[in-house]
Short mmCIF file of C-alpha atoms in Angstrom, two decimals:
data_model
loop_
_atom_site.label_atom_id
_atom_site.label_comp_id
_atom_site.label_asym_id
_atom_site.label_seq_id
_atom_site.Cartn_x
_atom_site.Cartn_y
_atom_site.Cartn_z
CA MET G 563 140.52 195.30 150.24
CA SER G 564 142.74 196.90 152.50
CA ARG G 565 146.16 196.36 152.07
CA ILE G 566 146.59 194.96 155.55
CA GLY G 567 143.57 192.24 154.16
CA ILE G 568 145.29 192.33 151.12
CA ALA G 569 148.81 190.98 152.94
CA LEU G 570 147.15 188.41 155.31
CA ARG G 571 145.63 186.71 152.39
CA LEU G 572 148.73 186.36 150.59
CA ALA G 573 150.17 184.91 153.90
CA THR G 574 147.25 182.52 154.02
CA SER G 575 147.71 181.34 150.22
CA ALA G 576 151.52 181.30 151.12
CA ALA G 577 151.33 179.27 154.15
CA ALA G 578 148.84 176.48 152.40
CA VAL G 579 151.22 176.46 149.66
CA LEU G 580 154.29 175.20 151.82
CA ALA G 581 152.51 172.78 153.50
CA ALA G 582 150.75 171.14 150.40
CA ALA G 583 154.61 171.09 149.25
CA ALA G 584 156.05 169.74 152.24
CA PHE G 585 153.03 166.86 152.51
CA CYS G 586 153.78 166.20 148.87
CA ILE G 587 157.42 165.84 149.64
CA LEU G 588 157.00 164.11 152.57
CA GLU G 589 154.64 161.26 150.14
CA LEU G 590 156.70 160.95 147.13
CA ARG G 591 160.31 160.21 149.59
CA GLY G 592 157.98 157.16 151.03
CA GLY G 593 157.04 159.40 154.49
CA PRO G 594 153.30 158.41 155.65
CA ALA G 595 151.39 158.33 153.85
CA GLY G 596 147.72 160.50 154.02
CA ARG G 597 145.29 159.30 155.49
CA HIS G 598 141.59 159.56 153.74
CA SER G 599 138.85 162.02 155.03
CA ASN G 600 136.07 163.12 153.76
CA SER G 601 135.97 166.70 151.80
CA GLN G 602 134.66 169.87 154.29
CA GLU G 603 130.90 169.17 153.59
CA LEU G 604 128.35 171.89 153.40
CA ARG G 605 124.66 170.90 154.41
CA ALA G 606 121.26 173.27 153.44
CA LYS G 607 119.79 175.11 156.33
CA ASN G 608 115.92 176.05 156.17
CA HIS G 609 116.15 173.68 152.44
CA THR G 610 118.41 176.12 151.40
CA LEU G 611 122.17 176.12 150.89
CA SER G 612 123.90 178.63 149.58
CA LEU G 613 127.56 179.60 148.94
CA THR G 614 130.35 181.40 146.71
CA LEU G 615 132.61 179.17 145.09
CA HIS G 616 135.31 180.54 142.95
CA ALA G 617 137.51 178.96 139.98
CA ALA G 618 141.20 180.56 140.53
CA ALA G 619 144.89 179.10 139.54
CA THR G 620 146.83 177.44 141.98
CA SER G 621 150.85 178.48 142.70
CA ASP G 622 151.73 175.49 139.84
CA GLY G 623 149.04 176.80 137.13
CA LYS G 624 146.71 174.23 137.51
CA ASN G 625 142.82 175.29 137.46
CA SER G 626 140.94 174.46 141.11
CA PHE G 627 138.27 175.50 142.67
CA TYR G 628 138.24 177.56 145.69
CA PHE G 629 136.08 178.27 148.74
CA ASN G 630 136.48 179.95 151.89
CA GLY G 631 140.11 181.18 150.17
CA GLN G 632 141.54 177.85 150.22
CA PRO G 633 141.53 175.13 146.98
CA ASN G 634 138.95 172.85 148.00
CA ALA G 635 135.75 171.42 146.28
CA PRO G 636 133.60 170.86 149.24
CA THR G 637 130.55 168.18 149.47
CA LEU G 638 127.41 169.81 148.82
CA ARG G 639 124.84 168.05 151.17
CA VAL G 640 121.09 168.77 150.13
CA SER G 641 117.61 166.97 150.49
CA PRO G 642 114.81 166.15 147.84
CA GLY G 643 112.63 169.70 147.82
CA ASP G 644 115.70 172.03 149.09
CA GLN G 645 117.61 174.75 146.56
CA LEU G 646 121.09 175.08 146.21
CA LYS G 647 122.53 178.80 145.71
CA ILE G 648 125.95 179.13 143.93
CA THR G 649 127.61 182.69 143.07
CA TYR G 650 130.38 181.37 140.83
CA VAL G 651 133.07 183.80 140.41
CA ASN G 652 135.75 183.80 137.32
CA ASP G 653 139.06 184.47 138.67
CA LEU G 654 141.41 182.76 136.22
CA PRO G 655 143.94 184.54 134.19
CA ALA G 656 142.43 186.75 131.66
CA LYS G 657 145.20 185.65 129.40
CA PRO G 658 146.19 182.04 129.44
CA SER G 659 148.64 179.94 127.79
CA GLU G 660 146.98 176.84 127.19
CA LYS G 661 145.87 175.54 124.47
CA CYS G 662 142.47 173.74 124.52
CA LEU G 663 140.00 171.35 122.12
CA ALA G 664 139.45 174.42 119.58
CA GLY G 665 142.71 176.32 119.74
CA PRO G 666 143.69 178.62 122.31
CA CYS G 667 142.21 178.97 125.87
CA MET G 668 139.50 181.24 127.19
CA ASP G 669 139.72 180.28 130.76
CA MET G 670 135.45 180.49 130.71
CA THR G 671 133.60 178.43 132.85
CA ASN G 672 130.61 177.42 134.42
CA LEU G 673 129.19 174.41 136.11
CA HIS G 674 127.66 171.07 135.30
CA PHE G 675 125.02 169.36 138.04
CA HIS G 676 125.89 166.11 136.98
CA GLY G 677 123.00 163.29 137.06
CA LEU G 678 120.49 165.88 139.09
CA THR G 679 117.55 165.61 137.57
CA VAL G 680 117.02 169.70 137.36
CA SER G 681 115.83 172.27 134.66
CA PRO G 682 118.66 172.81 131.81
CA ASP G 683 117.59 176.10 131.63
CA ALA G 684 119.26 179.03 133.46
CA PRO G 685 119.58 179.62 136.14
CA GLN G 686 119.76 175.99 136.60
CA ASP G 687 121.92 173.21 135.14
CA ASP G 688 122.65 175.54 131.80
CA VAL G 689 126.11 174.73 130.57
CA LEU G 690 124.96 175.90 126.80
CA THR G 691 124.10 179.70 127.74
CA MET G 692 125.48 180.65 130.92
CA LEU G 693 129.04 181.16 130.61
CA ALA G 694 131.59 183.20 133.01
CA MET G 695 134.55 184.59 131.55
CA PRO G 696 137.28 185.85 134.01
CA GLY G 697 136.58 188.45 135.96
CA LYS G 698 132.66 187.68 135.78
CA LYS G 699 130.41 185.63 137.85
CA LEU G 700 127.08 183.06 137.22
CA ARG G 701 124.49 183.02 139.81
CA TYR G 702 122.81 179.84 140.26
CA THR G 703 119.86 178.66 141.52
CA VAL G 704 118.81 174.82 141.28
CA GLN G 705 115.57 173.39 142.55
CA ILE G 706 115.59 169.59 143.41
CA PRO G 707 112.76 168.36 142.91
CA LYS G 708 110.69 166.72 145.97
CA ASP G 709 110.71 163.52 144.52
CA HIS G 710 114.26 163.17 143.47
CA PRO G 711 116.07 159.73 144.08
CA PRO G 712 118.89 160.16 146.87
CA GLY G 713 122.28 159.30 146.06
CA LEU G 714 125.29 160.63 144.55
CA TYR G 715 125.84 163.05 142.13
CA TRP G 716 129.05 165.82 141.53
CA TYR G 717 129.20 168.64 139.85
CA HIS G 718 132.22 169.99 137.65
CA THR G 719 132.99 172.79 134.96
CA HIS G 720 131.21 171.94 131.42
CA PRO G 721 132.68 174.89 129.42
CA HIS G 722 132.55 172.75 125.59
CA GLY G 723 136.74 172.71 124.51
CA GLU G 724 137.93 173.96 128.08
CA SER G 725 136.13 171.27 130.53
CA TYR G 726 138.78 168.63 129.72
CA ARG G 727 141.65 170.72 131.15
CA GLN G 728 139.70 172.09 133.84
CA VAL G 729 138.11 168.57 135.24
CA LEU G 730 141.50 167.22 134.85
CA ASP G 731 143.00 169.96 136.92
CA GLY G 732 141.00 168.72 139.20
CA MET G 733 137.42 171.04 139.43
CA SER G 734 135.02 168.76 140.40
CA GLY G 735 133.33 167.99 143.92
CA ALA G 736 130.46 165.72 145.20
CA ILE G 737 126.51 166.51 145.63
CA VAL G 738 124.90 163.84 148.16
CA ILE G 739 120.78 163.80 147.71
CA GLU G 740 119.93 162.80 151.57
CA GLY G 741 117.77 160.09 151.59
CA ILE G 742 119.41 156.84 150.57
CA GLU G 743 118.53 154.90 154.10
CA SER G 744 115.12 155.14 153.36
CA TYR G 745 115.60 152.66 150.52
CA PHE G 746 118.23 150.51 152.40
CA PRO G 747 117.73 151.08 155.94
CA ALA G 748 121.09 149.33 156.68
CA VAL G 749 122.83 152.04 155.97
CA ALA G 750 122.01 154.61 158.65
CA GLY G 751 124.70 155.10 161.31
CA LEU G 752 127.50 153.20 159.49
CA PRO G 753 130.39 155.02 158.90
CA GLU G 754 130.20 157.27 155.55
CA ARG G 755 133.21 157.78 153.12
CA VAL G 756 132.99 160.11 150.15
CA LEU G 757 135.63 158.92 147.76
CA VAL G 758 136.24 161.44 144.39
CA VAL G 759 138.64 159.85 142.31
CA ARG G 760 140.20 161.60 140.00
CA GLY G 761 142.84 161.60 137.01
CA ARG G 762 146.30 163.29 137.95
CA SER G 763 148.41 164.24 134.25
CA VAL G 764 151.89 163.27 135.47
CA GLY G 765 154.03 163.09 131.88
CA LYS G 766 155.74 166.84 132.35
CA ASP G 767 155.73 166.26 136.19
CA ALA G 768 159.24 166.35 137.76
CA GLN G 769 158.23 163.95 139.77
CA SER G 770 156.56 161.37 137.31
CA ALA G 771 158.75 158.54 138.04
CA GLU G 772 158.17 158.13 141.44
CA LEU G 773 154.88 158.94 141.09
CA LYS G 774 153.86 156.42 139.11
CA GLN G 775 156.24 154.17 141.42
CA ARG G 776 153.84 155.11 144.19
CA VAL G 777 150.82 153.81 143.03
CA ASP G 778 152.46 150.53 141.67
CA LEU G 779 151.51 151.73 137.77
CA SER G 780 151.45 148.86 135.96
CA SER G 781 153.09 148.63 132.64
CA GLU G 782 150.82 145.25 131.57
CA VAL G 783 149.06 146.40 128.16
CA CYS G 784 145.81 145.31 128.46
CA GLY G 785 144.19 146.47 125.35
CA GLY G 786 145.94 147.56 122.07
CA GLU G 787 146.55 151.16 122.94
CA HIS G 788 150.28 152.07 122.24
CA GLU G 789 151.18 155.80 124.44
CA PRO G 790 152.67 154.91 127.58
CA PRO G 791 150.47 155.98 130.38
CA GLU G 792 151.01 159.67 131.81
CA GLU G 793 147.64 159.95 134.53
CA ILE G 794 147.57 158.27 137.35
CA MET G 795 144.31 158.39 140.02
CA THR G 796 144.07 160.47 143.13
CA VAL G 797 141.71 160.04 146.08
CA ASN G 798 140.39 163.37 147.31
CA GLY G 799 143.10 164.58 145.90
CA LEU G 800 145.61 162.37 147.74
CA VAL G 801 147.98 160.12 145.95
CA ARG G 802 147.25 156.37 147.50
CA PRO G 803 145.98 157.93 150.84
CA GLN G 804 145.61 154.97 153.33
CA ILE G 805 141.52 154.78 154.29
CA GLU G 806 141.06 153.31 157.98
CA ILE G 807 138.63 150.25 158.90
CA ALA G 808 138.59 148.01 161.91
CA SER G 809 138.07 144.19 161.07
CA GLY G 810 134.51 143.25 160.55
CA GLU G 811 133.65 146.85 160.29
CA ARG G 812 130.93 147.82 158.08
CA GLN G 813 131.44 151.49 156.58
CA PHE G 814 129.20 153.00 153.44
CA TRP G 815 131.58 154.15 150.77
CA ARG G 816 130.27 156.42 148.20
CA VAL G 817 132.48 156.67 145.38
CA VAL G 818 132.67 159.00 142.06
CA ASN G 819 135.18 158.59 139.02
CA ALA G 820 135.21 162.34 138.43
CA SER G 821 138.24 162.19 135.80
CA ALA G 822 138.30 163.07 132.74
CA ASP G 823 138.47 160.13 130.38
CA ARG G 824 139.71 157.44 132.56
CA TYR G 825 138.03 154.35 133.13
CA VAL G 826 138.62 152.64 136.74
CA ASP G 827 137.67 148.77 137.65
CA LEU G 828 137.52 149.25 141.37
CA GLN G 829 138.11 146.21 143.91
CA VAL G 830 139.20 145.91 147.47
CA GLU G 831 141.22 143.48 147.47
CA GLY G 832 139.61 140.29 149.12
CA GLN G 833 136.50 141.50 149.64
CA THR G 834 132.85 142.14 148.33
CA PHE G 835 131.63 145.44 147.41
CA GLU G 836 127.42 145.08 148.73
CA ILE G 837 126.08 147.59 146.04
CA VAL G 838 123.52 150.08 147.59
CA ALA G 839 123.48 152.18 144.13
CA MET G 840 124.29 152.78 141.14
CA ASP G 841 125.32 156.33 139.45
CA GLY G 842 122.75 158.03 141.93
CA MET G 843 119.70 155.75 141.40
CA PRO G 844 119.48 153.43 144.10
CA ILE G 845 118.86 149.30 143.36
CA ALA G 846 115.32 149.41 145.44
CA ARG G 847 114.01 152.27 143.64
CA HIS G 848 113.12 149.90 140.92
CA ASP G 849 113.22 146.49 142.09
CA PRO G 850 112.20 146.59 146.43
CA ASP G 851 112.59 142.89 146.70
CA HIS G 852 116.00 142.81 145.71
CA ARG G 853 117.48 145.75 147.45
CA THR G 854 121.46 145.32 147.07
CA ARG G 855 123.89 143.90 144.61
CA THR G 856 127.00 142.03 145.49
CA ALA G 857 130.34 142.15 143.10
CA GLU G 858 133.91 141.61 143.61
CA HIS G 859 134.76 144.55 141.15
CA VAL G 860 132.57 147.25 139.68
CA SER G 861 133.62 148.74 136.82
CA LEU G 862 133.39 153.03 136.48
CA PRO G 863 133.63 155.28 133.45
CA PRO G 864 134.00 158.73 133.68
CA ALA G 865 131.03 160.33 135.69
CA GLY G 866 130.42 156.71 136.54
CA ARG G 867 128.99 156.44 140.42
CA LEU G 868 128.89 153.88 142.83
CA GLU G 869 127.55 153.55 146.09
CA ALA G 870 128.36 150.20 148.65
CA ILE G 871 128.91 148.69 151.72
CA VAL G 872 132.26 147.60 152.40
CA THR G 873 133.58 145.22 155.32
CA GLY G 874 136.97 145.59 156.97
CA PRO G 875 139.56 142.96 156.44
CA PRO G 876 140.53 140.32 158.90
CA ALA G 877 143.22 141.70 161.27
CA GLY G 878 146.51 141.33 160.51
CA THR G 879 145.63 141.02 156.42
CA PRO G 880 147.14 143.68 154.01
CA ARG G 881 144.64 145.11 151.55
CA ARG G 882 144.49 147.82 148.93
CA LEU G 883 141.55 149.50 146.68
CA ILE G 884 142.97 148.94 143.00
CA SER G 885 141.78 149.84 139.36
CA HIS G 886 142.52 146.72 137.30
CA CYS G 887 143.44 147.39 133.29
CA VAL G 888 140.83 148.48 131.63
CA ASP G 889 140.66 147.52 127.90
CA THR G 890 139.40 150.66 125.87
CA GLY G 891 140.11 149.18 122.25
CA PRO G 892 142.99 149.68 119.71
CA ASP G 893 142.54 153.58 119.52
CA GLY G 894 141.64 153.81 123.42
CA ASP G 895 143.70 155.64 125.97
CA PRO G 896 145.67 153.81 128.14
CA ASN G 897 143.83 152.69 131.64
CA PRO G 898 146.43 150.38 133.39
CA ALA G 899 145.99 148.69 136.96
CA MET G 900 147.83 150.93 139.70
CA VAL G 901 147.07 151.16 143.17
CA LEU G 902 144.21 153.85 144.13
CA ALA G 903 144.51 153.68 148.66
CA ASP G 904 145.81 150.99 151.30
CA ILE G 905 143.02 149.71 153.54
CA VAL G 906 144.47 150.10 156.91
CA PRO G 907 143.48 149.31 160.59
CA ARG G 908 142.26 151.67 162.36
CA SER G 909 145.00 153.94 164.78
CA THR G 910 142.85 157.29 166.04
CA PRO G 911 139.84 157.45 168.03
CA GLY G 912 136.55 157.90 166.20
CA SER G 913 135.49 157.53 162.50
CA PRO G 914 133.85 159.30 159.88
CA ALA G 915 130.60 161.15 160.18
CA LYS G 916 127.88 158.11 160.05
CA THR G 917 124.63 158.12 157.33
CA ALA G 918 122.37 160.09 159.29
CA LYS G 919 118.43 158.70 159.35
CA SER G 920 116.45 161.22 157.04
CA SER G 921 112.51 162.21 156.73
CA VAL G 922 112.84 160.80 153.09
CA LYS G 923 110.12 158.37 152.38
CA PRO G 924 111.37 156.52 149.56
CA GLU G 925 109.56 155.74 146.36
CA PHE G 926 109.47 152.36 144.89
CA LYS G 927 108.64 153.10 140.81
CA PRO G 928 109.05 149.18 139.59
CA VAL G 929 109.41 149.42 136.11
CA ASP G 930 108.56 147.28 133.20
CA VAL G 931 110.39 147.73 129.78
CA ALA G 932 109.37 144.19 128.35
CA ALA G 933 107.29 145.44 126.14
CA GLU G 934 109.74 149.13 124.67
CA GLU G 935 112.42 146.16 124.39
CA GLU G 936 110.31 144.13 122.07
CA THR G 937 109.38 147.18 119.41
CA SER G 938 112.13 148.88 116.95
CA PRO G 939 114.87 150.58 118.62
CA ARG G 940 112.89 154.43 118.06
CA PHE G 941 116.01 156.11 117.48
CA THR G 942 119.63 154.99 116.55
CA VAL G 943 122.99 156.11 116.94
CA ILE G 944 126.29 155.16 115.75
CA PHE G 945 129.21 156.76 116.68
CA THR G 946 132.51 156.87 113.79
CA GLU G 947 135.86 158.48 114.15
CA ASP G 948 138.94 159.36 111.94
CA LYS G 949 141.41 161.66 111.69
CA ASN G 950 139.27 164.71 111.03
CA GLY G 951 136.86 164.68 114.60
CA PHE G 952 134.53 162.36 115.71
CA TYR G 953 130.69 161.45 113.83
CA ILE G 954 127.14 160.71 114.96
CA ASN G 955 125.21 159.07 112.42
CA GLY G 956 127.42 159.98 109.79
CA LYS G 957 127.77 163.53 110.83
CA LYS G 958 130.59 165.39 112.15
CA PHE G 959 130.26 166.58 115.67
CA GLU G 960 128.91 170.38 115.75
CA LEU G 961 128.78 172.24 119.35
CA ASP G 962 125.83 173.85 117.59
CA ALA G 963 124.08 171.34 115.41
CA ALA G 964 120.70 170.91 115.87
CA PRO G 965 118.70 168.22 118.01
CA MET G 966 118.76 164.56 116.44
CA VAL G 967 115.69 163.20 118.86
CA ARG G 968 112.86 165.22 121.05
CA THR G 969 111.31 163.02 123.43
CA LYS G 970 108.93 164.05 126.20
CA VAL G 971 109.72 164.11 129.91
CA GLY G 972 109.15 161.04 132.11
CA SER G 973 108.78 158.82 129.06
CA PHE G 974 110.76 155.85 128.40
CA GLN G 975 112.55 155.18 124.95
CA HIS G 976 113.79 152.00 123.00
CA TRP G 977 117.32 153.55 121.79
CA ARG G 978 120.32 151.05 119.68
CA ILE G 979 123.73 152.68 120.95
CA VAL G 980 126.57 151.48 118.36
CA ASN G 981 130.10 152.24 119.30
CA ALA G 982 131.65 151.32 115.93
CA THR G 983 135.12 153.64 116.82
CA ARG G 984 138.37 151.56 117.72
CA GLY G 985 138.07 152.52 121.26
CA ALA G 986 135.74 152.60 124.41
CA THR G 987 133.32 155.35 124.93
CA SER G 988 130.19 155.88 127.74
CA ASN G 989 127.08 157.81 127.64
CA ALA G 990 125.41 160.59 129.71
CA TYR G 991 121.96 161.27 129.09
CA SER G 992 121.52 164.96 130.32
CA PRO G 993 119.07 165.54 132.29
CA GLY G 994 117.85 161.63 132.51
CA THR G 995 118.83 158.06 133.64
CA PHE G 996 119.41 155.24 131.45
CA LEU G 997 117.48 152.55 132.73
CA ALA G 998 118.78 149.27 131.21
CA VAL G 999 121.45 148.86 128.80
CA ARG G 1000 122.41 146.06 126.92
CA GLY G 1001 125.48 145.70 125.16
CA LYS G 1002 128.40 143.48 123.78
CA ARG G 1003 131.74 144.13 122.19
#
């Protein structure tokens, strides 16, 4: 790059940093809160979505995705049968100073396409052998199956031992597989919001007290945790933004809990969620006679997704999007109640982009698992923990451990999962889906 090009790039970055700093100061001093807006969206053309994504450090030392020179995680929108092609460049520092789970960080990174039913082999959703050290790049070519369920998914980094820090810094973004309106036509034409909820560590932040006060962080202890809460939740990177919705207006919200390890229990005060899909799976796909569910609040573990219709509250009635306190057990992390966003009347003309009709044909797959449920579990997994580590069926967890169970693609199995630790845990099966879960504490 020429000196002029370098100078322009540095000037642009400096201006962006100054603008972000000024905005943050306005928020913390009680100035106008940020208005929620959807992240930049990229759509497939001729059945292919191609982009270059960078991993780099921001001015305050945090890890971030960069797109077109800006710290940004765009929303990726593709349809069943499309191809997602990503060149992922690791521009993180070669000698990081932070510590990670297994020792000093190496700033290696990669991508995981969470929830997508795609191949786990390179160059697709391979989190085991596809790793980029600083200065290296990865090339992903992900083929979305033609019969892939439409809905909300997400992408994030997944280098074992370092992903916690990177995801906590915000290295995550949304993926939308088009066609959900084919399962519930009432969604078509509704204003659509994509809300990426992330955790933000404020324990060492000089403005920690102000940030906690801004989200009305509750001091109430709802579990047995003894640690003070040192994390708040943001929505699309903003602290307690305003979400505009007219009285009686119906909007389609797609929410992902992209935090590293925090739970949220979501509620729009005084309103209900008309749930269309959970974790990227349309309810109608397996229960076409009952295509939605109604709930006053919805609990989302880390990586959980909610897609629901929200109706604007009556005029002059203040409402908030909140997370209730979540009890994660005596050894669990604190998940206190807090405010995620304020629901306000629309003050500007226009509305978010509307959910468009697609050519996707619904594929209903009612599943009868009654016979499988009556059999003894084919696999039982028991989680335990002590000061030396985490154990699965009495064996200490190791990154390179051999598989404990093998199964065939497309089959259903009855598993029994027992959490014998003193803290809550959520389970992900990738690539795949837990169809039905019956549990108790």
